[in-house]
GROMACS .gro file of C-alpha atoms in nm:
model
  168
    1MET     CA    1   1.921  -1.876  -5.278
    2SER     CA    2   1.584  -1.677  -5.275
    3ALA     CA    3   1.439  -1.478  -5.580
    4ASP     CA    4   1.611  -1.149  -5.512
    5GLY     CA    5   1.972  -1.288  -5.502
    6ALA     CA    6   2.011  -1.293  -5.078
    7SER     CA    7   2.079  -1.623  -4.916
    8ALA     CA    8   1.893  -1.805  -4.650
    9LYS     CA    9   2.180  -1.696  -4.402
   10ASP     CA   10   2.111  -1.319  -4.476
   11GLU     CA   11   1.731  -1.355  -4.440
   12ASP     CA   12   1.754  -1.458  -4.081
   13ARG     CA   13   1.920  -1.111  -4.008
   14ASN     CA   14   1.756  -0.806  -3.909
   15VAL     CA   15   1.806  -0.456  -4.025
   16ASN     CA   16   2.096  -0.402  -3.775
   17GLY     CA   17   2.285  -0.728  -3.874
   18GLU     CA   18   2.201  -0.917  -3.564
   19ASP     CA   19   2.034  -1.275  -3.580
   20ALA     CA   20   1.662  -1.266  -3.569
   21ASP     CA   21   1.643  -1.504  -3.328
   22GLU     CA   22   1.848  -1.313  -3.067
   23ILE     CA   23   1.597  -1.048  -3.039
   24GLU     CA   24   1.434  -1.029  -2.680
   25VAL     CA   25   1.081  -0.985  -2.633
   26ARG     CA   26   1.011  -0.841  -2.284
   27ASP     CA   27   0.656  -0.930  -2.276
   28PRO     CA   28   0.411  -1.129  -2.462
   29ILE     CA   29   0.236  -0.874  -2.638
   30SER     CA   30   0.513  -0.679  -2.768
   31ALA     CA   31   0.668  -0.753  -3.098
   32PRO     CA   32   1.010  -0.575  -3.259
   33ASP     CA   33   0.998  -0.317  -3.492
   34ALA     CA   34   1.205  -0.320  -3.828
   35ASP     CA   35   1.488  -0.145  -3.575
   36GLY     CA   36   1.432  -0.465  -3.370
   37VAL     CA   37   1.298  -0.269  -3.065
   38PRO     CA   38   1.004  -0.428  -2.891
   39ARG     CA   39   0.694  -0.218  -2.962
   40ARG     CA   40   0.362  -0.308  -2.809
   41THR     CA   41   0.105  -0.454  -3.086
   42THR     CA   42  -0.185  -0.377  -2.865
   43ARG     CA   43  -0.331  -0.133  -2.657
   44ARG     CA   44  -0.434  -0.364  -2.386
   45PHE     CA   45  -0.240  -0.423  -2.072
   46PRO     CA   46  -0.028  -0.702  -2.038
   47LYS     CA   47  -0.168  -1.016  -1.862
   48PHE     CA   48   0.095  -0.996  -1.582
   49THR     CA   49   0.193  -0.681  -1.463
   50ARG     CA   50   0.576  -0.629  -1.317
   51ASP     CA   51   0.534  -0.302  -1.100
   52THR     CA   52   0.254  -0.126  -0.962
   53ALA     CA   53   0.174   0.241  -1.011
   54ARG     CA   54   0.187   0.470  -0.703
   55PRO     CA   55  -0.172   0.565  -0.584
   56GLU     CA   56  -0.269   0.918  -0.642
   57GLY     CA   57  -0.107   1.186  -0.437
   58ALA     CA   58   0.173   0.927  -0.327
   59GLY     CA   59   0.393   1.240  -0.230
   60ARG     CA   60   0.506   1.317   0.123
   61ALA     CA   61   0.242   1.538   0.295
   62ALA     CA   62   0.428   1.514   0.595
   63PRO     CA   63   0.763   1.426   0.744
   64GLY     CA   64   0.806   1.022   0.758
   65ASP     CA   65   0.748   0.994   1.126
   66ALA     CA   66   0.420   1.159   1.117
   67LEU     CA   67   0.154   0.911   1.232
   68ALA     CA   68  -0.116   0.928   0.886
   69ALA     CA   69  -0.089   1.286   0.868
   70ARG     CA   70  -0.320   1.284   0.546
   71GLN     CA   71  -0.574   0.993   0.670
   72TRP     CA   72  -0.716   1.168   0.968
   73PRO     CA   73  -1.065   1.166   0.808
   74ILE     CA   74  -1.053   0.796   0.744
   75ILE     CA   75  -0.917   0.742   1.091
   76ALA     CA   76  -1.192   0.953   1.276
   77VAL     CA   77  -1.477   0.769   1.095
   78LEU     CA   78  -1.349   0.453   1.172
   79GLY     CA   79  -1.307   0.526   1.504
   80VAL     CA   80  -1.683   0.636   1.525
   81VAL     CA   81  -1.790   0.324   1.364
   82ALA     CA   82  -1.582   0.088   1.591
   83LEU     CA   83  -1.698   0.269   1.909
   84GLY     CA   84  -2.067   0.205   1.760
   85LEU     CA   85  -1.969  -0.154   1.689
   86LEU     CA   86  -1.791  -0.201   2.044
   87LEU     CA   87  -2.105  -0.021   2.251
   88ALA     CA   88  -2.356  -0.294   2.030
   89ALA     CA   89  -2.130  -0.559   2.129
   90LEU     CA   90  -2.174  -0.466   2.498
   91ASP     CA   91  -2.535  -0.485   2.467
   92VAL     CA   92  -2.597  -0.101   2.407
   93PHE     CA   93  -2.758  -0.174   2.060
   94ARG     CA   94  -2.988   0.123   2.034
   95VAL     CA   95  -2.689   0.372   2.088
   96GLY     CA   96  -2.402   0.157   1.916
   97THR     CA   97  -2.600   0.149   1.546
   98ILE     CA   98  -2.670   0.504   1.593
   99LEU     CA   99  -2.320   0.595   1.629
  100ILE     CA  100  -2.235   0.369   1.310
  101GLY     CA  101  -2.489   0.542   1.138
  102VAL     CA  102  -2.338   0.919   1.257
  103GLY     CA  103  -2.007   0.788   1.186
  104LEU     CA  104  -2.099   0.743   0.808
  105LEU     CA  105  -2.283   1.072   0.812
  106ALA     CA  106  -1.985   1.225   0.904
  107GLY     CA  107  -1.781   1.075   0.668
  108ALA     CA  108  -2.047   1.222   0.390
  109VAL     CA  109  -1.977   1.553   0.529
  110LEU     CA  110  -1.620   1.525   0.547
  111ARG     CA  111  -1.628   1.412   0.195
  112TRP     CA  112  -1.850   1.707   0.095
  113LEU     CA  113  -1.651   1.958   0.269
  114LEU     CA  114  -1.258   1.864   0.250
  115PRO     CA  115  -1.084   1.868  -0.067
  116GLY     CA  116  -0.831   1.595   0.005
  117VAL     CA  117  -0.979   1.300   0.256
  118GLY     CA  118  -0.706   1.049   0.181
  119MET     CA  119  -0.868   0.698   0.182
  120LEU     CA  120  -1.195   0.797   0.290
  121ALA     CA  121  -1.233   0.924  -0.084
  122VAL     CA  122  -1.279   0.554  -0.258
  123ARG     CA  123  -1.506   0.688  -0.587
  124SER     CA  124  -1.609   1.040  -0.721
  125ARG     CA  125  -1.709   1.285  -0.453
  126PHE     CA  126  -2.061   1.256  -0.567
  127THR     CA  127  -2.103   0.895  -0.550
  128ASP     CA  128  -1.893   0.878  -0.219
  129ILE     CA  129  -2.135   1.143  -0.056
  130VAL     CA  130  -2.415   0.987  -0.193
  131THR     CA  131  -2.330   0.622  -0.072
  132TYR     CA  132  -2.218   0.736   0.289
  133GLY     CA  133  -2.501   0.951   0.325
  134VAL     CA  134  -2.775   0.689   0.221
  135LEU     CA  135  -2.639   0.445   0.439
  136GLY     CA  136  -2.555   0.661   0.739
  137THR     CA  137  -2.954   0.760   0.720
  138ALA     CA  138  -3.077   0.413   0.658
  139ILE     CA  139  -2.888   0.274   0.965
  140VAL     CA  140  -2.983   0.579   1.187
  141LEU     CA  141  -3.357   0.533   1.102
  142LEU     CA  142  -3.346   0.169   1.142
  143ALA     CA  143  -3.188   0.181   1.472
  144LEU     CA  144  -3.464   0.454   1.591
  145MET     CA  145  -3.721   0.218   1.490
  146ALA     CA  146  -3.578  -0.126   1.611
  147GLN     CA  147  -3.765  -0.298   1.874
  148PRO     CA  148  -3.844  -0.323   2.185
  149HIS     CA  149  -3.974   0.027   2.262
  150PRO     CA  150  -3.905   0.213   1.895
  151LEU     CA  151  -3.790   0.569   1.920
  152LEU     CA  152  -3.956   0.648   1.585
  153GLN     CA  153  -4.280   0.502   1.436
  154ILE     CA  154  -4.370   0.502   1.088
  155PRO     CA  155  -4.749   0.447   1.050
  156PHE     CA  156  -4.762   0.308   0.703
  157LEU     CA  157  -4.510   0.063   0.784
  158LYS     CA  158  -4.744  -0.101   1.018
  159ASP     CA  159  -5.014  -0.103   0.740
  160THR     CA  160  -4.769  -0.253   0.486
  161LEU     CA  161  -4.652  -0.549   0.737
  162HIS     CA  162  -5.067  -0.600   0.734
  163PHE     CA  163  -5.069  -0.639   0.368
  164THR     CA  164  -4.766  -0.885   0.369
  165VAL     CA  165  -4.814  -1.117   0.693
  166ASP     CA  166  -5.141  -1.320   0.661
  167SER     CA  167  -5.262  -1.431   0.986
  168SER     CA  168  -5.480  -1.703   0.856
   0.00000   0.00000   0.00000
């Protein structure tokens, strides 16, 4: 018997009169409250998730038999990039790499102009536009400067090369 007059058997029961050992804890971070209902004791997410959240905008935008109706911007960009890769593999290097860069620049323009671009949107609008734009511009410029017979010559790059490579 305890100090307040309750027996040890009564101490093992919760408010509802159920045995305390029978409380089911649903995840390792939960603990039962006074009513025996598991409550989260921390704001952290559990280590193991049991379900996944639906993606943003996961509702039907088109009938179920429509072929990727919302994803046409990413399909267009990937199609142009794939064509560029195919041309580069078929030994039309300059045209292929320019096409890859143009595909990325088109992705930047689509991300800027369209409100919903499906999977083309990866980060914030600003970050996507800057990333696609900078990468597309760099690829196009490098394709134009590729040897032999570069279509674009930047004079200070030749001087920079002389400073970095010692002929002795």
